[in-house]
Amino acid sequence: MARGFYVTTPIYYISGDPHIGHAYTTIVADVLARTAREGGLAHFLTGTDEHGQKVADAAAAAGKSPQEWCDELVPRWKELFALYHVEYDDFIRTTEPRHERVVQAVFEKMRAAGDVYLGKYEGWYCVEDETFWPESKLIEGKCPTCGRKVDWLSEDDWFFRLSKYTDRLKQHFREHPEWVRPRAVYNEMVALLEEGLDDLSISRTNFTWGIPVPEGAGVIYVWFDALLNYISALGWPDGANLRTFWPAGVQLIGKEIARFHTLIWPAMLWSIGEAAPDLVYAHGWITVEGQKMGKSLGNAVDPFLLAERFGADALRYFLLREAPFGSDFSYSEEKIVQRYNSDLGNDLGNLLRRSLAMLEQYRNGLVPQAATGAIAERFAELGVRVRGFIFQLQFRDALEAIWELVTALNQTIEERKPWVLYKEGRSAELDALLYELCEGLRWLAILLAPFMPERARAMWQQLGVEEPIDTSWDDAVRWGGIAAGTQTAPGEALFPRLELVR
Ligand code: MSP
């Protein structure tokens, strides 16, 4: 069987409520998964990272046991993803037995093979990032990633023989120059490799909220535990899904966790005889006044409120359209309102409204019969182009390409002036134009479905066409799909105008 397309997001620390940054990566994964499903087998995994000191501290501060705390919060995360129309195939929690079993089995397998050994860890630890730091890496005595205080640790710990994999990692980076993207992150990781890698402490004894070390003291380090979610969810070592979906097609992450996913993760996989993922894509941050948006900085934006205000699909559109994927982009409500009113309200929403209103007025809402026109020819390759951009993770380019069709349809109305054609009784020309508008809108609904699934469905309904549930994209984006005689059903505005409230 052909290999399925597997896309993953990081599993999120459940140290509090989710913010829009968490929704971001998951929405991107959803766009990829929805597109991949059109052409074949796809599997999309997200979930929650529930062990570790950070989560335990958050639970303690709330006066709850860590397990209680996680159980209460997980539904909130699932609610968020549902609100944003995210359709994952699996949601993994690291406190589930199916995951804990795998983590312990991997640990034992590595220990038996000599890749895990007992040693002494002396150094610093950042709870915020759940990261061990040697003295030499600290910046003014603080965590080099988040700038927070670090704690001194001195314990007997289990170590993973990461250093052993340095040469293989170097070779892998050399032979697969595209396996980590964007390029800046690839280069940064190669530079770290050049500095050399130390073995990694993978257990903690001064602390208990984690998966117990099998036949040993302490708990397994939260990152060692968390990374394995990507294969525990597939049923490692012998689940059918593992053979269908591993190695992953794309692992999406934020750039702050690239080191874990591109240096430690492949070495762990190789140690147990599995392949590295095809691609790790480390995207940029949503920032507020130049700072990464996050709970701890107190600048996080509530995604539940945003969906209420702008609509989930409009937010999905904004997140993928505003900046090239990979770069940071600064969050601002003005920008959302602007994109909403201009791209969505004026360009797309009005196109649907005007087209269906004219069809109603001139042809009783029935799609006329017509031959292929200029738009059909000009956009014959659009479906292929858009899909190509999506799989290259160039979401902005994909949306811009789709907007070329939106613009062309709006222009053709202005140029061919249907109201004049009607007045002058130029019936064949009017039919041709109205058909082009309906068919063009049908294409738009198909192409936009991965980005704005709910609004795309509203377009379908107004066009009076059934959703192409079993149709592959290639078939659907072919001219002539809307049948003459289809009864359209104009409805509410797709994107009612918004005013900026300050
Ligand atoms: N639990 C670890 C990941 C383990 S994966 C095996 C973790 N969790 S996290 O809750 O901090 O979430 C990190 C991810 O959330 C980022 O890598 C990114 O995908 C997303 N984002 C969190 N804040 C974000 C922004 N401000 N902007 C963009 N993405 C953001 O790290």
XYZ file of C-alpha atoms and ligand atoms in Angstrom:
533
model
C 0.000 0.000 0.000
C 1.158 3.516 -0.781
C 2.364 5.348 2.283
C -0.199 7.628 3.892
C 0.478 11.246 4.679
C 1.053 11.836 8.384
C 0.971 15.331 9.823
C 1.568 16.207 13.464
C 1.539 19.257 15.715
C 3.521 19.614 18.925
C 1.579 18.298 21.875
C 0.715 21.288 24.012
C 1.647 21.798 27.651
C -1.512 21.987 29.536
C -0.335 24.482 32.060
C -3.368 26.691 31.400
C -5.920 27.690 28.804
C -4.917 27.607 25.152
C -4.142 30.826 23.279
C -4.233 31.712 19.617
C -0.619 30.555 19.104
C -1.649 27.006 19.978
C -4.604 27.191 17.634
C -2.265 28.405 14.880
C -0.145 25.268 14.435
C -3.196 23.039 14.735
C -5.093 24.994 12.066
C -2.133 24.740 9.702
C -2.006 20.983 10.256
C -5.729 20.823 9.553
C -5.333 22.621 6.227
C -2.640 20.129 5.232
C -4.631 17.121 6.384
C -7.806 18.246 4.627
C -5.868 18.761 1.407
C -4.073 15.439 1.690
C -7.343 13.590 2.319
C -8.644 14.829 -1.034
C -5.939 12.841 -2.774
C -5.440 9.808 -0.553
C -4.800 8.488 2.895
C -3.954 10.979 5.625
C -3.587 10.937 9.377
C -3.491 14.024 11.569
C -2.362 13.866 15.196
C -2.461 16.515 17.890
C -2.690 16.292 21.664
C -1.508 17.370 25.089
C 1.819 17.120 26.896
C 0.746 16.479 30.451
C 3.793 15.462 32.461
C 6.655 17.540 33.768
C 7.342 20.130 36.365
C 5.629 22.970 34.543
C 2.256 21.225 34.479
C 2.720 19.928 38.048
C 3.464 23.464 39.271
C 0.403 24.853 37.492
C -1.781 22.159 39.069
C -0.322 22.793 42.538
C -0.952 26.521 42.196
C -4.600 25.711 41.456
C -4.759 23.373 44.474
C -5.348 20.284 42.329
C -3.569 17.036 41.660
C -1.843 17.058 38.269
C -4.134 14.352 36.941
C -7.278 16.210 38.035
C -5.947 19.397 36.535
C -5.211 17.752 33.183
C -8.544 15.952 33.079
C -10.336 19.251 33.626
C -8.356 21.140 31.015
C -8.232 18.673 28.139
C -11.895 19.256 27.177
C -11.109 22.961 26.885
C -8.439 22.193 24.271
C -10.697 19.856 22.373
C -13.419 22.498 22.460
C -11.012 25.020 20.988
C -10.039 22.772 18.106
C -13.682 21.946 17.366
C -14.550 25.636 17.400
C -11.890 26.221 14.742
C -13.217 23.353 12.604
C -10.119 21.251 13.181
C -10.687 17.624 12.228
C -7.856 15.603 13.712
C -7.774 11.836 13.340
C -6.314 11.291 16.787
C -5.756 13.299 19.950
C -3.132 11.872 22.250
C -2.692 12.577 25.950
C 0.649 11.583 27.413
C -1.093 10.297 30.557
C -2.872 7.619 28.527
C -1.723 4.027 29.111
C -1.223 3.494 25.344
C 1.467 6.184 25.490
C 3.054 5.386 28.850
C 3.542 1.761 27.816
C 5.455 2.787 24.712
C 7.677 5.271 26.550
C 8.718 2.614 29.038
C 9.268 0.037 26.296
C 11.461 2.449 24.326
C 13.441 3.289 27.442
C 14.048 -0.398 28.127
C 14.965 -1.155 24.551
C 17.527 1.629 24.530
C 18.904 0.579 27.896
C 19.287 -3.002 26.687
C 21.116 -1.726 23.613
C 23.470 0.431 25.700
C 22.079 3.755 24.442
C 20.683 4.551 27.899
C 23.046 4.476 30.886
C 23.211 5.714 34.466
C 25.277 8.821 35.187
C 25.322 11.978 37.239
C 23.722 15.184 36.069
C 25.081 18.410 37.440
C 23.814 21.532 35.819
C 20.903 23.884 35.414
C 17.258 23.322 34.558
C 14.643 25.688 33.168
C 11.138 24.688 34.258
C 9.408 26.973 31.748
C 11.075 25.216 28.805
C 11.653 21.915 30.625
C 15.261 22.078 29.437
C 18.649 21.114 30.898
C 21.333 23.776 30.371
C 25.066 23.593 30.972
C 26.565 26.657 32.683
C 28.283 27.661 29.440
C 24.972 28.163 27.625
C 23.315 30.458 30.170
C 22.972 34.112 29.331
C 23.696 36.272 32.370
C 22.796 33.293 34.532
C 19.360 32.935 32.919
C 17.736 30.481 30.484
C 18.989 31.312 26.967
C 15.570 30.524 25.453
C 13.073 32.270 27.718
C 15.283 34.462 29.895
C 13.879 33.057 33.140
C 15.712 31.858 36.232
C 17.144 28.351 36.178
C 17.445 25.830 39.030
C 20.596 23.953 39.978
C 20.292 20.170 39.747
C 22.640 17.523 41.003
C 21.207 14.029 40.660
C 21.925 10.500 39.553
C 20.074 10.324 36.244
C 19.682 8.119 33.231
C 21.329 9.442 30.086
C 20.600 8.962 26.404
C 23.753 8.545 24.332
C 22.983 11.447 22.013
C 26.650 12.184 21.292
C 26.958 8.811 19.555
C 24.585 10.032 16.840
C 26.438 13.249 16.001
C 28.062 11.952 12.817
C 24.898 10.302 11.586
C 23.006 13.527 12.214
C 25.596 15.522 10.286
C 25.343 13.129 7.395
C 21.547 13.221 7.474
C 21.561 17.015 7.364
C 24.038 16.941 4.475
C 22.099 14.383 2.463
C 18.665 15.857 3.130
C 19.083 19.616 2.922
C 15.321 20.080 2.860
C 14.404 17.903 5.802
C 14.374 20.863 8.176
C 12.723 24.019 6.942
C 12.852 26.966 6.701
C 16.513 27.323 5.763
C 17.396 29.616 8.667
C 16.396 26.917 11.143
C 18.269 24.263 9.174
C 21.408 26.416 9.333
C 20.998 27.057 13.036
C 20.726 23.322 13.711
C 23.784 22.552 11.598
C 25.700 25.138 13.627
C 24.636 23.425 16.869
C 25.771 20.094 15.453
C 29.140 21.575 14.633
C 29.539 22.580 18.295
C 28.997 18.908 19.214
C 26.255 17.226 21.219
C 26.371 16.104 24.838
C 24.524 13.054 26.077
C 21.087 13.961 27.361
C 19.769 13.411 30.840
C 16.423 11.650 30.430
C 15.235 11.147 33.990
C 14.481 13.279 37.028
C 14.625 12.189 40.654
C 13.741 15.391 42.524
C 10.267 15.306 41.213
C 7.456 12.753 40.608
C 4.871 13.814 37.974
C 5.989 11.678 35.086
C 6.245 8.155 33.736
C 8.239 5.997 36.186
C 11.653 4.786 35.025
C 11.203 1.025 34.581
C 13.188 -0.814 37.256
C 14.883 2.320 38.454
C 14.388 5.479 40.462
C 12.649 8.646 39.363
C 10.541 9.611 36.378
C 11.332 9.910 32.698
C 12.262 13.397 31.470
C 9.208 15.096 29.986
C 10.731 15.747 26.548
C 11.846 12.137 26.122
C 8.289 11.144 27.030
C 6.623 13.819 24.860
C 8.534 13.251 21.612
C 7.486 9.630 21.603
C 3.825 10.635 21.276
C 4.254 10.781 17.518
C 4.834 7.049 17.328
C 3.008 5.827 20.433
C -0.184 7.178 18.832
C 0.525 4.977 15.796
C 0.896 1.925 18.017
C 4.669 1.473 18.053
C 6.281 -1.054 17.672
C 3.899 -3.087 15.535
C 0.657 -1.134 15.023
C -0.735 -1.174 11.498
C -0.836 2.618 11.482
C 2.872 2.780 12.183
C 3.743 1.035 8.936
C 1.216 3.069 6.973
C 2.108 6.477 8.360
C 5.660 6.459 9.682
C 7.905 8.284 8.794
C 5.731 11.376 9.037
C 5.224 13.547 5.974
C 5.339 16.792 7.964
C 5.956 17.501 11.617
C 4.918 21.059 12.348
C 6.502 22.862 15.272
C 7.258 26.358 16.512
C 10.889 27.348 15.955
C 11.673 27.401 19.702
C 11.512 23.604 19.839
C 13.513 22.850 16.697
C 16.490 21.490 18.640
C 14.351 18.787 20.258
C 12.735 17.776 16.989
C 15.719 17.850 14.661
C 18.659 16.776 16.837
C 17.263 14.683 19.689
C 14.194 13.160 17.998
C 15.942 11.581 14.977
C 18.627 10.131 17.229
C 15.958 8.566 19.449
C 14.244 7.129 16.385
C 17.457 5.685 14.987
C 18.272 4.168 18.342
C 15.077 2.063 18.126
C 15.436 1.296 14.429
C 12.919 3.794 13.060
C 13.420 6.396 10.333
C 13.535 10.167 10.835
C 10.495 12.127 9.601
C 10.521 13.423 6.027
C 10.167 17.030 7.073
C 10.232 19.068 10.258
C 8.863 22.513 9.581
C 9.630 25.085 12.278
C 7.282 28.001 11.818
C 7.522 31.507 13.201
C 5.757 33.120 16.102
C 2.720 35.250 16.462
C 4.174 38.235 18.257
C 2.794 41.161 20.202
C 5.008 44.229 20.213
C 7.926 42.116 19.021
C 7.546 39.492 21.773
C 6.369 35.913 21.284
C 2.771 35.673 22.338
C 2.451 33.370 25.328
C 0.686 32.762 28.578
C 3.663 33.568 30.735
C 4.211 37.010 29.194
C 0.575 37.841 29.800
C 0.102 38.959 26.193
C -1.891 35.950 24.998
C -5.033 36.481 22.968
C -8.061 34.346 23.818
C -8.996 32.287 20.753
C -12.539 31.683 22.025
C -13.278 35.401 22.055
C -11.670 35.876 18.645
C -13.832 33.201 17.048
C -16.913 34.842 18.482
C -15.926 38.220 17.149
C -14.584 37.403 13.677
C -15.740 33.863 13.013
C -13.411 30.876 13.151
C -12.963 30.650 9.382
C -12.052 34.318 9.026
C -9.385 33.782 11.685
C -8.092 30.700 9.874
C -7.852 32.785 6.731
C -6.047 35.612 8.497
C -3.477 33.325 10.133
C -2.532 31.719 6.838
C -2.780 34.785 4.610
C -1.163 37.519 6.649
C 2.477 36.408 6.621
C 4.496 33.874 4.652
C 4.458 30.633 6.628
C 7.739 30.336 8.502
C 8.115 34.023 9.371
C 7.047 35.729 12.565
C 4.105 38.001 12.318
C 2.755 40.588 14.635
C -0.757 40.261 15.854
C -3.154 43.149 15.480
C -6.923 43.396 15.448
C -6.744 46.245 12.946
C -5.088 43.884 10.496
C -7.697 41.205 11.053
C -10.528 43.667 10.536
C -8.874 45.027 7.419
C -8.355 41.614 5.820
C -11.821 40.589 6.851
C -13.521 43.581 5.285
C -11.441 43.787 2.152
C -10.468 40.235 1.121
C -13.366 38.362 2.633
C -16.218 40.857 2.734
C -15.604 42.925 -0.400
C -13.753 40.599 -2.737
C -15.235 37.193 -1.970
C -18.487 37.833 -0.095
C -19.686 40.497 -2.495
C -18.758 38.393 -5.486
C -21.058 35.631 -4.290
C -23.815 38.062 -3.322
C -23.732 40.043 -6.573
C -23.463 36.984 -8.794
C -26.402 35.226 -7.187
C -28.472 38.419 -7.079
C -28.007 38.907 -10.835
C -28.806 35.296 -11.512
C -31.963 35.694 -9.446
C -32.957 38.848 -11.264
C -32.153 37.780 -14.825
C -32.629 34.005 -14.773
C -34.866 33.248 -11.766
C -31.872 31.876 -9.889
C -31.292 29.025 -12.376
C -27.783 28.334 -13.678
C -27.908 28.776 -17.475
C -26.406 26.572 -20.181
C -23.129 27.927 -21.599
C -19.941 26.996 -23.440
C -16.469 27.301 -21.868
C -15.155 30.811 -21.541
C -11.860 32.646 -21.140
C -11.762 32.241 -17.368
C -11.865 28.459 -17.718
C -8.783 28.497 -19.877
C -6.874 30.995 -17.845
C -7.410 29.075 -14.605
C -7.196 25.527 -15.926
C -4.087 24.879 -13.796
C -5.300 26.601 -10.650
C -6.175 23.449 -8.706
C -2.754 21.951 -9.348
C -1.002 25.193 -8.449
C -2.906 25.639 -5.206
C -2.306 22.082 -4.118
C 1.390 22.451 -4.980
C 1.676 25.540 -2.807
C -0.110 23.866 0.088
C 2.217 20.867 0.080
C 5.182 23.236 -0.089
C 3.627 24.914 2.992
C 3.347 28.167 1.076
C -0.122 28.936 2.337
C -0.013 32.603 1.550
C 0.912 31.868 -2.060
C -1.936 29.366 -2.241
C -4.433 31.956 -1.038
C -3.013 34.603 -3.350
C -3.388 32.232 -6.287
C -7.011 31.592 -5.295
C -7.558 35.334 -5.056
C -6.434 35.747 -8.664
C -9.633 33.946 -9.578
C -11.680 36.056 -7.160
C -10.262 39.204 -8.767
C -10.748 37.914 -12.300
C -14.405 37.153 -11.622
C -15.009 40.570 -10.092
C -13.265 42.180 -13.050
C -15.229 40.276 -15.604
C -18.456 41.596 -14.083
C -17.166 45.161 -14.361
C -15.965 44.644 -17.925
C -18.872 42.736 -19.388
C -21.571 44.656 -17.526
C -24.357 42.090 -17.188
C -26.933 44.833 -16.582
C -26.215 46.175 -20.075
C -26.311 42.699 -21.627
C -29.678 42.184 -20.019
C -31.078 45.519 -21.142
C -29.891 44.966 -24.704
C -31.251 41.436 -24.815
C -27.815 39.867 -25.497
C -28.968 36.641 -23.984
C -26.180 34.242 -25.009
C -23.501 36.599 -23.710
C -25.363 37.047 -20.450
C -25.758 33.273 -20.039
C -22.047 32.786 -20.652
C -21.122 35.346 -18.045
C -23.549 34.073 -15.419
C -22.371 30.528 -15.977
C -18.754 31.574 -15.578
C -19.550 33.292 -12.309
C -21.358 30.265 -10.880
C -18.721 27.808 -11.992
C -15.929 30.098 -10.792
C -17.629 30.330 -7.407
C -17.941 26.563 -7.269
C -14.197 26.301 -7.820
C -13.571 28.846 -5.119
C -15.649 26.843 -2.674
C -13.588 23.731 -3.426
C -10.232 25.464 -3.275
C -11.091 27.335 -0.100
C -12.583 24.345 1.709
C -9.312 23.313 3.436
C -8.812 26.883 4.641
C -12.375 27.865 5.517
C -14.364 24.627 5.694
C -17.517 26.078 7.182
C -17.755 29.163 4.971
C -16.971 26.996 1.926
C -19.954 24.863 2.845
C -22.123 27.993 3.067
C -20.972 28.857 -0.464
C -21.946 25.399 -1.667
C -25.361 25.741 -0.163
C -26.000 29.104 -1.772
C -24.791 27.758 -5.107
C -27.301 24.938 -4.755
C -24.593 22.333 -5.369
C -24.000 19.296 -3.264
C -20.706 19.191 -1.472
C -18.312 16.933 -3.407
C -17.738 14.611 -0.507
C -16.356 11.684 -2.460
C -14.896 13.618 -5.332
C -11.168 14.081 -5.470
C -9.968 17.616 -5.919
C -8.615 16.936 -9.410
C -12.035 15.926 -10.666
C -13.848 18.698 -8.888
C -11.660 21.528 -10.144
C -12.485 20.907 -13.767
C -14.637 23.303 -15.738
C -18.278 22.424 -16.222
C -19.053 20.894 -12.841
C -22.073 23.024 -12.092
C -25.040 21.703 -14.040
C -27.288 23.937 -16.103
C -30.642 24.253 -14.381
C -29.161 24.171 -10.848
C -31.380 26.194 -8.539
C -29.258 28.587 -6.507
C -30.253 29.679 -3.016
C -28.843 33.103 -2.138
C -28.572 33.495 1.625
C -26.933 35.633 4.270
C -23.773 37.614 3.595
C -20.747 35.300 3.906
C -18.775 37.918 5.832
C -20.980 40.707 7.182
C -19.074 43.953 7.500
C -17.183 44.583 10.745
C -16.394 47.839 12.430
C -13.226 48.181 14.461
C -14.248 48.638 18.094
C -11.576 50.194 20.251
N 4.958 20.511 25.053
C 5.934 21.102 24.227
C 6.007 20.430 22.882
C 6.234 18.959 22.894
S 6.174 18.268 21.317
C 6.718 16.731 21.509
C 5.619 22.578 24.040
N 4.361 22.940 24.285
S 3.759 24.427 24.208
O 2.466 24.410 24.819
O 4.698 25.372 24.688
O 3.414 24.642 22.698
C 4.378 24.922 21.819
C 3.815 25.105 20.423
O 2.641 25.935 20.378
C 4.820 25.868 19.596
O 5.873 25.045 19.172
C 3.943 26.361 18.485
O 3.655 25.310 17.627
C 2.686 26.787 19.251
N 2.784 28.154 19.730
C 2.787 28.580 21.029
N 2.886 29.944 21.054
C 2.942 30.407 19.802
C 3.060 31.685 19.226
N 3.106 32.796 19.944
N 3.118 31.756 17.874
C 3.081 30.640 17.079
N 2.984 29.421 17.595
C 2.882 29.271 18.953
O 6.503 23.313 23.659
